[in-house]
mmCIF file of C-alpha atoms in Angstrom:
data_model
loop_
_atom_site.group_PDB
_atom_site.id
_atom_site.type_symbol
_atom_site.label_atom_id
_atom_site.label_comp_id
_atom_site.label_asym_id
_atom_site.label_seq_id
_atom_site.Cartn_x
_atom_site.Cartn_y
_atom_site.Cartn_z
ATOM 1 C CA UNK A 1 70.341 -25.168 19.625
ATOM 2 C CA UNK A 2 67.739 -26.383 22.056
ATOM 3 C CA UNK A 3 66.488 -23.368 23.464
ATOM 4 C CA UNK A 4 66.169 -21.483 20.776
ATOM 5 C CA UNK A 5 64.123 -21.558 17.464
ATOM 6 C CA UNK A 6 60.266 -22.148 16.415
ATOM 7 C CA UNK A 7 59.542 -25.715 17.577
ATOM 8 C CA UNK A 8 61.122 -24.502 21.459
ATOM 9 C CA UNK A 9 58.813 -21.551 21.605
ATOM 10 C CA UNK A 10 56.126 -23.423 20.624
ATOM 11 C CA UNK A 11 56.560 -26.091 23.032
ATOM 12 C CA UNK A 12 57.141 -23.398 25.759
ATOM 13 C CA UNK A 13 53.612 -21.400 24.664
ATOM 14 C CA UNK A 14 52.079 -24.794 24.831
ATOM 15 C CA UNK A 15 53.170 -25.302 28.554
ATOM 16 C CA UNK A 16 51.701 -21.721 29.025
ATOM 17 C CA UNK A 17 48.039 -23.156 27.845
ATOM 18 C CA UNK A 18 48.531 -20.823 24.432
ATOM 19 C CA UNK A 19 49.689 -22.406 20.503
ATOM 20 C CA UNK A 20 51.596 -20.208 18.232
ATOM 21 C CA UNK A 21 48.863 -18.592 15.568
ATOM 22 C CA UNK A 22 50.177 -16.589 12.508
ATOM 23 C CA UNK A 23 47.049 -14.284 12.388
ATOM 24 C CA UNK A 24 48.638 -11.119 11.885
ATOM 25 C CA UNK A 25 47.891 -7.957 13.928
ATOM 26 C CA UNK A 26 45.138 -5.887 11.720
ATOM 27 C CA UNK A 27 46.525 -2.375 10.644
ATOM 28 C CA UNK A 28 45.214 0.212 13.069
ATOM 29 C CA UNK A 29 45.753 3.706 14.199
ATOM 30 C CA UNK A 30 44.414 5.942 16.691
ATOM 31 C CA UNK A 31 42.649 9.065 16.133
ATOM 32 C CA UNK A 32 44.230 12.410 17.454
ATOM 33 C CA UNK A 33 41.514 14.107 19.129
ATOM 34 C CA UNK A 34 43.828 16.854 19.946
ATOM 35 C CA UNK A 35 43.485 18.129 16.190
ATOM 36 C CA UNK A 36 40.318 16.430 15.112
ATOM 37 C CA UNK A 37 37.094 14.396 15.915
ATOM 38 C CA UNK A 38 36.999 10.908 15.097
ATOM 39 C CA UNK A 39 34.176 11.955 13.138
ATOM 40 C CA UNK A 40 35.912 14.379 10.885
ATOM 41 C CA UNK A 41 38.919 12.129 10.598
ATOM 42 C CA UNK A 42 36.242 9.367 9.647
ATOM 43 C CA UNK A 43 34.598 11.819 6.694
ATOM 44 C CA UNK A 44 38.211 12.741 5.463
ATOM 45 C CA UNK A 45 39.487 8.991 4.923
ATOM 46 C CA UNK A 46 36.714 7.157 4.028
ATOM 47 C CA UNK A 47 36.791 10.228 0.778
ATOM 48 C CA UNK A 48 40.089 8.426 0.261
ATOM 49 C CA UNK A 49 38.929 5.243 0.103
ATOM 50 C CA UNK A 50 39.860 3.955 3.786
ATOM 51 C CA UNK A 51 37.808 1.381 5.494
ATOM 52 C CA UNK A 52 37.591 2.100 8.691
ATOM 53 C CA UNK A 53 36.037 -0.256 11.574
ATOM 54 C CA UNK A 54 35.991 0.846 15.383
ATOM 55 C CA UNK A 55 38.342 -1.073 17.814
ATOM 56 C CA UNK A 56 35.897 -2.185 20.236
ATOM 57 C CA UNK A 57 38.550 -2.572 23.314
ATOM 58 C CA UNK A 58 40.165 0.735 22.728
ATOM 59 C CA UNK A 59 39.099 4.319 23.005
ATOM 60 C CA UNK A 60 40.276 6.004 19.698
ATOM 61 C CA UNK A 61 41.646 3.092 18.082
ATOM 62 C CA UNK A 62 40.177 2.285 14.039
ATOM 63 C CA UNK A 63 41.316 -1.298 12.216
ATOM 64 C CA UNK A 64 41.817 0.490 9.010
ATOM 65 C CA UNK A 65 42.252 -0.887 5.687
ATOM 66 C CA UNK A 66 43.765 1.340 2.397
ATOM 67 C CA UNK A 67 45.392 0.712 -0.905
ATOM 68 C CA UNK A 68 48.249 3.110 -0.253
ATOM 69 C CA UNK A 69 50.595 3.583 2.909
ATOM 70 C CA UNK A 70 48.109 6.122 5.235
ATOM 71 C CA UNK A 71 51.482 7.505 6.456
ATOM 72 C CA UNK A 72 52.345 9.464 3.436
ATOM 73 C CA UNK A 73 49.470 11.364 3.163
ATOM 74 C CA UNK A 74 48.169 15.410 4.024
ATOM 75 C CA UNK A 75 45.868 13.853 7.418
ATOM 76 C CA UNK A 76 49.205 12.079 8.628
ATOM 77 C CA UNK A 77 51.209 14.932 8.125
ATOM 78 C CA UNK A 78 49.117 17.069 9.975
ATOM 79 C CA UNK A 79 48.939 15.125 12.979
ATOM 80 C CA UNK A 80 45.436 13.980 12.688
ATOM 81 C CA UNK A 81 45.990 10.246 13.981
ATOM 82 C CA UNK A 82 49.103 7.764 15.093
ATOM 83 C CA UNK A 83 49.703 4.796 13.031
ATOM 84 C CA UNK A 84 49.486 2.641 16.371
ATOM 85 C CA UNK A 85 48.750 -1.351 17.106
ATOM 86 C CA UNK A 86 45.553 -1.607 18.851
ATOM 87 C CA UNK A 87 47.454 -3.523 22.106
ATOM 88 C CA UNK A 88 50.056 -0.830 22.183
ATOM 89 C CA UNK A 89 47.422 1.822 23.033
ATOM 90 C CA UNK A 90 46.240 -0.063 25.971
ATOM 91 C CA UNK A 91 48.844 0.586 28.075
ATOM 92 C CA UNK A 92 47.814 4.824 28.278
ATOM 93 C CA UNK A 93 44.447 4.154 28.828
ATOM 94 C CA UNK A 94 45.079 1.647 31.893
ATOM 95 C CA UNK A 95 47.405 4.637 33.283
ATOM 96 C CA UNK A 96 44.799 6.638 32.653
ATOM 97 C CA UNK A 97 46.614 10.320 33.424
ATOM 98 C CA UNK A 98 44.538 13.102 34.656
ATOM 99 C CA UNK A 99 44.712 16.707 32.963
ATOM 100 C CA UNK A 100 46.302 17.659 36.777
ATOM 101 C CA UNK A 101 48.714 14.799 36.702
ATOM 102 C CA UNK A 102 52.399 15.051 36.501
ATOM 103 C CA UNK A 103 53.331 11.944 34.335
ATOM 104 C CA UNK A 104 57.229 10.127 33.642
ATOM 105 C CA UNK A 105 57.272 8.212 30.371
ATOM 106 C CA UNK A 106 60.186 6.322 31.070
ATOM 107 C CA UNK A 107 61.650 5.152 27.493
ATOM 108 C CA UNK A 108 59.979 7.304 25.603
ATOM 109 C CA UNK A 109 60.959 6.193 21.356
ATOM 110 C CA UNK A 110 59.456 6.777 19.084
ATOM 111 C CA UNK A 111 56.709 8.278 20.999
ATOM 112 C CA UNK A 112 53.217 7.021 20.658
ATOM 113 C CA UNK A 113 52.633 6.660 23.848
ATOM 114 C CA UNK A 114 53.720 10.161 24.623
ATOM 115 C CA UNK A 115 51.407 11.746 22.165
ATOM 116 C CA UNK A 116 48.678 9.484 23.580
ATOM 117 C CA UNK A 117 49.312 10.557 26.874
ATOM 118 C CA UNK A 118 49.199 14.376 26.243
ATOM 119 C CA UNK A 119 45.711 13.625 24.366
ATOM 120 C CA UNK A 120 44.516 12.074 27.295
ATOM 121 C CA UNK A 121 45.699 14.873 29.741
ATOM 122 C CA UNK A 122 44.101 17.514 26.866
ATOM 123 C CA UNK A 123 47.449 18.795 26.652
ATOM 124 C CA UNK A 124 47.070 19.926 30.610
ATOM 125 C CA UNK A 125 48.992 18.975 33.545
ATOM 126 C CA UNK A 126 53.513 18.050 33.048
ATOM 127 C CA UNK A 127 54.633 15.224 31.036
ATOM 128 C CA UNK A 128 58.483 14.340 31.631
ATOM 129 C CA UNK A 129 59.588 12.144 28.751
ATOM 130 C CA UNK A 130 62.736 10.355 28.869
ATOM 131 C CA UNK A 131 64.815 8.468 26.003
ATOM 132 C CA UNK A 132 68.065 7.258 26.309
ATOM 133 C CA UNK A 133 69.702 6.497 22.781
ATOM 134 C CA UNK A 134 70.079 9.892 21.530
ATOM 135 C CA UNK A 135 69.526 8.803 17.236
ATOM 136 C CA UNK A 136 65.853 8.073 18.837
ATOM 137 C CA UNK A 137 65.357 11.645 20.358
ATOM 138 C CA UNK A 138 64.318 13.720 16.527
ATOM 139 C CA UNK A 139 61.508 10.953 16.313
ATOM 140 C CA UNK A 140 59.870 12.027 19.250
ATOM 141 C CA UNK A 141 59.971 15.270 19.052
ATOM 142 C CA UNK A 142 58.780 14.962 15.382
ATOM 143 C CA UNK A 143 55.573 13.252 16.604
ATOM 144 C CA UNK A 144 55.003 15.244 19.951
ATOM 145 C CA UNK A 145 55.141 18.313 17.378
ATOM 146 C CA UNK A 146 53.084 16.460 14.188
ATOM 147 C CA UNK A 147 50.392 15.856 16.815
ATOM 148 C CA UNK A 148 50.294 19.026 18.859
ATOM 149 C CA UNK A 149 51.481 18.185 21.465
ATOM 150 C CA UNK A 150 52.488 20.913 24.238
ATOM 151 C CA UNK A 151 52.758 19.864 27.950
ATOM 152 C CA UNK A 152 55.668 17.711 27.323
ATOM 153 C CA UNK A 153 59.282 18.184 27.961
ATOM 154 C CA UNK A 154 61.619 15.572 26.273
ATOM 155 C CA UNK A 155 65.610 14.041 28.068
ATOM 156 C CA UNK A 156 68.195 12.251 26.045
ATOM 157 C CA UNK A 157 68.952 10.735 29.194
ATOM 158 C CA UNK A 158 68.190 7.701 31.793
ATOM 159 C CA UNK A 159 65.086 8.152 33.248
ATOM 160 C CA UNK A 160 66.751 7.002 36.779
ATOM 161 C CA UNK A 161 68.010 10.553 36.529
ATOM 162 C CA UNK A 162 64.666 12.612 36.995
ATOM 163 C CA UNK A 163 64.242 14.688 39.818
ATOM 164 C CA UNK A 164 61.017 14.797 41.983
ATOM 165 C CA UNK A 165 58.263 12.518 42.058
ATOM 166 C CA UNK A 166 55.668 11.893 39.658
ATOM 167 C CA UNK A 167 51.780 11.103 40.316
ATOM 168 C CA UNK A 168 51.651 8.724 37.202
ATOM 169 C CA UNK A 169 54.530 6.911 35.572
ATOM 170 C CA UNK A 170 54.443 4.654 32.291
ATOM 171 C CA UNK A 171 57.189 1.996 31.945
ATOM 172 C CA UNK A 172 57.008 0.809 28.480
ATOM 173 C CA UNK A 173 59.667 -1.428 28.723
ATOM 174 C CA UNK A 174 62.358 -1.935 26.359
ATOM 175 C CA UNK A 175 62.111 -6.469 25.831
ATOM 176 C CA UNK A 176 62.921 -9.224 23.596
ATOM 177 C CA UNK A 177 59.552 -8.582 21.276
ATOM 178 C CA UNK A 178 58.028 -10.953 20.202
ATOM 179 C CA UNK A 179 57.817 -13.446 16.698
ATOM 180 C CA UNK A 180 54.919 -11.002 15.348
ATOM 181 C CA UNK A 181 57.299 -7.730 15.513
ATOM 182 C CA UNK A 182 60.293 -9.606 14.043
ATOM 183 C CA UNK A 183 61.114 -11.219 11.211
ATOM 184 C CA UNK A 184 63.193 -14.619 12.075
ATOM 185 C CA UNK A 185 62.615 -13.894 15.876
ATOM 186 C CA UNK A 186 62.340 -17.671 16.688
ATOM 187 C CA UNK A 187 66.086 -18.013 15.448
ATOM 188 C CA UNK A 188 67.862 -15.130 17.065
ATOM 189 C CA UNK A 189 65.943 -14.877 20.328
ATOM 190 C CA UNK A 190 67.544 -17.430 23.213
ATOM 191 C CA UNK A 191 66.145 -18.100 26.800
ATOM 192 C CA UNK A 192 69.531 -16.197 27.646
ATOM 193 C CA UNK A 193 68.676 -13.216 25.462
ATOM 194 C CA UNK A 194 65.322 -13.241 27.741
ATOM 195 C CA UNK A 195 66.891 -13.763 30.899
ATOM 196 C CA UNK A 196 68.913 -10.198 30.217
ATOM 197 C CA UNK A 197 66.288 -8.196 29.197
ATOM 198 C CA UNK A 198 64.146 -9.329 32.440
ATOM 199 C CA UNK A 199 66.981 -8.389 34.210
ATOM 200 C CA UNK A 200 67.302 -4.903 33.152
ATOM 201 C CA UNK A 201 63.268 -4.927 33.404
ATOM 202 C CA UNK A 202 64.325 -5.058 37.406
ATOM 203 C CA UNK A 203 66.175 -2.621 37.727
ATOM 204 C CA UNK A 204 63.844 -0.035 35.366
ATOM 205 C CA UNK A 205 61.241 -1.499 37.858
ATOM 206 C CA UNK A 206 63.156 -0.267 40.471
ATOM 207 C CA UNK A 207 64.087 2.893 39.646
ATOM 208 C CA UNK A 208 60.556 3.714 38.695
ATOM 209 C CA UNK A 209 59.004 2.787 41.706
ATOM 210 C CA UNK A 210 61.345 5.214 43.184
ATOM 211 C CA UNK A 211 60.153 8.359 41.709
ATOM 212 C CA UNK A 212 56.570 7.449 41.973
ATOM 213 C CA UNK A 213 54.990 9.416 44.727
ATOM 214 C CA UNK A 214 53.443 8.017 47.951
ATOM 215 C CA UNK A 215 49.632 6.442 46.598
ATOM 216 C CA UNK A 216 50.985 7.243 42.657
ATOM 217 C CA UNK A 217 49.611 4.869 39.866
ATOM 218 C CA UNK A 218 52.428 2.924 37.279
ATOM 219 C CA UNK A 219 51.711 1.165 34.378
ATOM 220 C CA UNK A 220 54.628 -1.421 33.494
ATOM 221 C CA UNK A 221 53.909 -3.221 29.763
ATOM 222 C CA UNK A 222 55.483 -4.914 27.446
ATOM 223 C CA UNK A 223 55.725 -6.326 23.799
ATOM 224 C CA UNK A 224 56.863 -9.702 25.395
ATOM 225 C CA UNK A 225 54.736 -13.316 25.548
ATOM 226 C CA UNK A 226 57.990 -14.348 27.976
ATOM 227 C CA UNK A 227 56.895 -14.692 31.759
ATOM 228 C CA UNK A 228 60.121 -13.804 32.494
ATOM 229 C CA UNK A 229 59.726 -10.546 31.522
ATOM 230 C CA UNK A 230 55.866 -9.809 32.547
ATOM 231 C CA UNK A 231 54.310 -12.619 35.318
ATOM 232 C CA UNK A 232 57.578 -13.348 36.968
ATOM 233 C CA UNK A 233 59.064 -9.892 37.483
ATOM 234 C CA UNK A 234 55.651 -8.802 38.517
ATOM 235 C CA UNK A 235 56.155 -11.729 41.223
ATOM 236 C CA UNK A 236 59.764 -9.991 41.782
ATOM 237 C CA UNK A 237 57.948 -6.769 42.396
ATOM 238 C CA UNK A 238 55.865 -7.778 44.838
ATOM 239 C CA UNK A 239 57.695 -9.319 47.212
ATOM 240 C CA UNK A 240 60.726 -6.897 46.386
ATOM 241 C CA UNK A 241 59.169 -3.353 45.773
ATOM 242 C CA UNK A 242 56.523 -1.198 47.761
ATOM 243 C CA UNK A 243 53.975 -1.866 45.615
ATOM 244 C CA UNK A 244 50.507 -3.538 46.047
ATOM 245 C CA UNK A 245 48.962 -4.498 42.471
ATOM 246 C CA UNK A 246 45.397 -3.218 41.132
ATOM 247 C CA UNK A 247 43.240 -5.282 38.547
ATOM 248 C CA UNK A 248 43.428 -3.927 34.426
ATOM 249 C CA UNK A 249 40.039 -3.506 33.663
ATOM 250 C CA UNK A 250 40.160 -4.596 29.715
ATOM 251 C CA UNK A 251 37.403 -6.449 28.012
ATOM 252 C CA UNK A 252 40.632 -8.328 25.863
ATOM 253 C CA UNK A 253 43.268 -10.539 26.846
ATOM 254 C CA UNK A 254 43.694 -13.193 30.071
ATOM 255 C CA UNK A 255 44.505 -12.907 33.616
ATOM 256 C CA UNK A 256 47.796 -12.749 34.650
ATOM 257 C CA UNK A 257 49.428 -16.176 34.433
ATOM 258 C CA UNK A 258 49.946 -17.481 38.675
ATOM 259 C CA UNK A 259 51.687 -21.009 38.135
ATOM 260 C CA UNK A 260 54.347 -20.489 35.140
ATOM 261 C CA UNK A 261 56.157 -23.641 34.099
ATOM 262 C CA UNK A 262 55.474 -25.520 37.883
ATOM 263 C CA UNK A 263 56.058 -22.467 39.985
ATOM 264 C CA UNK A 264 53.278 -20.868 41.956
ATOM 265 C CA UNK A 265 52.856 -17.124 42.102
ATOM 266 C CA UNK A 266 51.173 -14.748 44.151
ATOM 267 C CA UNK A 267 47.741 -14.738 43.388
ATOM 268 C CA UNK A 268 47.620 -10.791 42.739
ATOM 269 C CA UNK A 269 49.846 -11.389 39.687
ATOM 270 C CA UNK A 270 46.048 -12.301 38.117
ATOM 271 C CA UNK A 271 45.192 -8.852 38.197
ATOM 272 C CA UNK A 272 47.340 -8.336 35.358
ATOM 273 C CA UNK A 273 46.426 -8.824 31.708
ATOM 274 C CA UNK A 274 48.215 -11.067 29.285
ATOM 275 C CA UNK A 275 47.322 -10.593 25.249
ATOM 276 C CA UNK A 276 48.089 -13.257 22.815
ATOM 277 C CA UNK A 277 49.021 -12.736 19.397
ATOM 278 C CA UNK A 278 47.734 -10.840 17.668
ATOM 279 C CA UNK A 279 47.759 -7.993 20.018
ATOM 280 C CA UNK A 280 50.609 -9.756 21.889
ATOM 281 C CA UNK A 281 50.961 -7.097 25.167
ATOM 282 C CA UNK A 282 51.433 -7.798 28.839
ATOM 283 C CA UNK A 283 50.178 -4.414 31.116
ATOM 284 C CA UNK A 284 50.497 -4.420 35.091
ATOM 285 C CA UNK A 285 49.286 -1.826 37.081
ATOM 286 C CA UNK A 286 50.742 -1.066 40.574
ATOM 287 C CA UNK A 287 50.277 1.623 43.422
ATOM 288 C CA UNK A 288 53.031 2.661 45.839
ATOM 289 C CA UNK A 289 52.360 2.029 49.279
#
């Protein structure tokens, strides 16, 4: 199969100005400060014999490193921190909710970003939460109520169906993944299988932008290195949607790729950030006009 498999992928990545690396992602998780101080939490696991070192691009995040699995264990169970990549908590703080804020998390499973959200928002202002496959509904709710979490109200539903308009929204798109997340992902992904997801990514784009109110703030991210699914249907947005983009201020990751594979795009498209392996994230933030 030519466009498919590891040697493809890497030649694509190569064209992109990026080789394939198998550094793996460092274990990580962020502290709750809903429940506890990063302090405490520190004291508690570190009795335990956790290492703990301080993400320096996140706000709560800790690389940690234990001898047994840290989610079977009294401080997990009681909500004290989310097992939680260090890119994937990026995507909150960009959005950066206000405790006044009325907030859509648009595919909501399995719910780290919700939780992260309501800690951000100190449990104040509305978040709407909406998941569509209904086996992935119990796993939110078990971590919105492991972590404390009371401002949010959870839909088995579409999020196209909300009603009103929200000041923030976070579109954590659903997306092919990437090699990292699964294992034999060079064999079973295709360009094709990319090409589908980025066009679902469209119309979530769309119906987002929708509910977003006048001069609201969305975050659209994904697990994805594809520019099909982050630089090029950023492109789409732009010249499709209301939207005018603002820059990610992150201290990790690249600029927005503007020429992918010979085609130029707009220059805006910089403002976004692109993370390599081993955080491997793409986050784009946009304002309705």
């Amino acid at each position: 199969m030519d466009n498919a498999g590891k040697e493809f992928f890497h030649k694509r990545y190569s064209g992109l100005g990026w080789k394939i690396t198998d550094k793996k992602p460092l274990h990580s998780l962020r502290v709750n400060t809903l429940k506890i101080t990063a302090k405490e939490l520190i004291t508690r696991l570190e009795k335990l014999g956790v290492k703990l070192e301080r993400i320096p691009f996140t706000k709560n995040g800790y690389y940690y490193e234990s001898k047994f699995s840290l989610g079977a264990i009294t401080e997990h169970l009681l909500g004290y921190y989310y097992i939680q990549e260090a890119g994937a908590q990026l995507p909150v703080e960009v959005l950066d909710p206000k405790t006044t804020d009325t907030v859509l998390d648009c595919c909501a499973a399995p719910g780290g970003k919700t939780t992260q959200l309501a800690q951000q928002m100190k449990n104040q202002g509305t978040i709407v939460s909406f998941e569509l496959k209904p086996h992935r509904i119990p796993s939110i709710l078990m971590n919105l109520e492991r972590c404390g979490v009371t401002n949010t109200t959870v839909f088995q539903n579409n999020f196209a169906a909300a009603k009103g308009q929200y000041d923030k929204i976070l579109l954590d798109a659903p997306c092919s993944g990437n090699y990292q997340l699964e294992e034999g992902w060079f064999e079973k992904r295709t360009i094709e299988d990319i090409q589908k997801s980025s066009e679902i990514q469209k119309r979530l784009l769309q119906d987002a932008v929708r509910l977003l109110k006048t001069g609201g703030t969305m975050v659209y991210s994904t697990c994805s290195l594809e520019p099909e699914e982050n630089e090029l249907n950023i492109q789409w947005a732009i010249e499709n949607l209301p939207v005018r983009l603002e820059k990610v201020n992150l201290s990790i990751g690249e600029d927005g790729l503007t020429s992918v594979f010979g085609k130029k795009l707009h220059p805006d498209v910089a403002l976004c950030k692109r993370l390599w392996p081993p955080e491997a994230f793409f986050i784009a933030k946009m304002v309705k006009l």
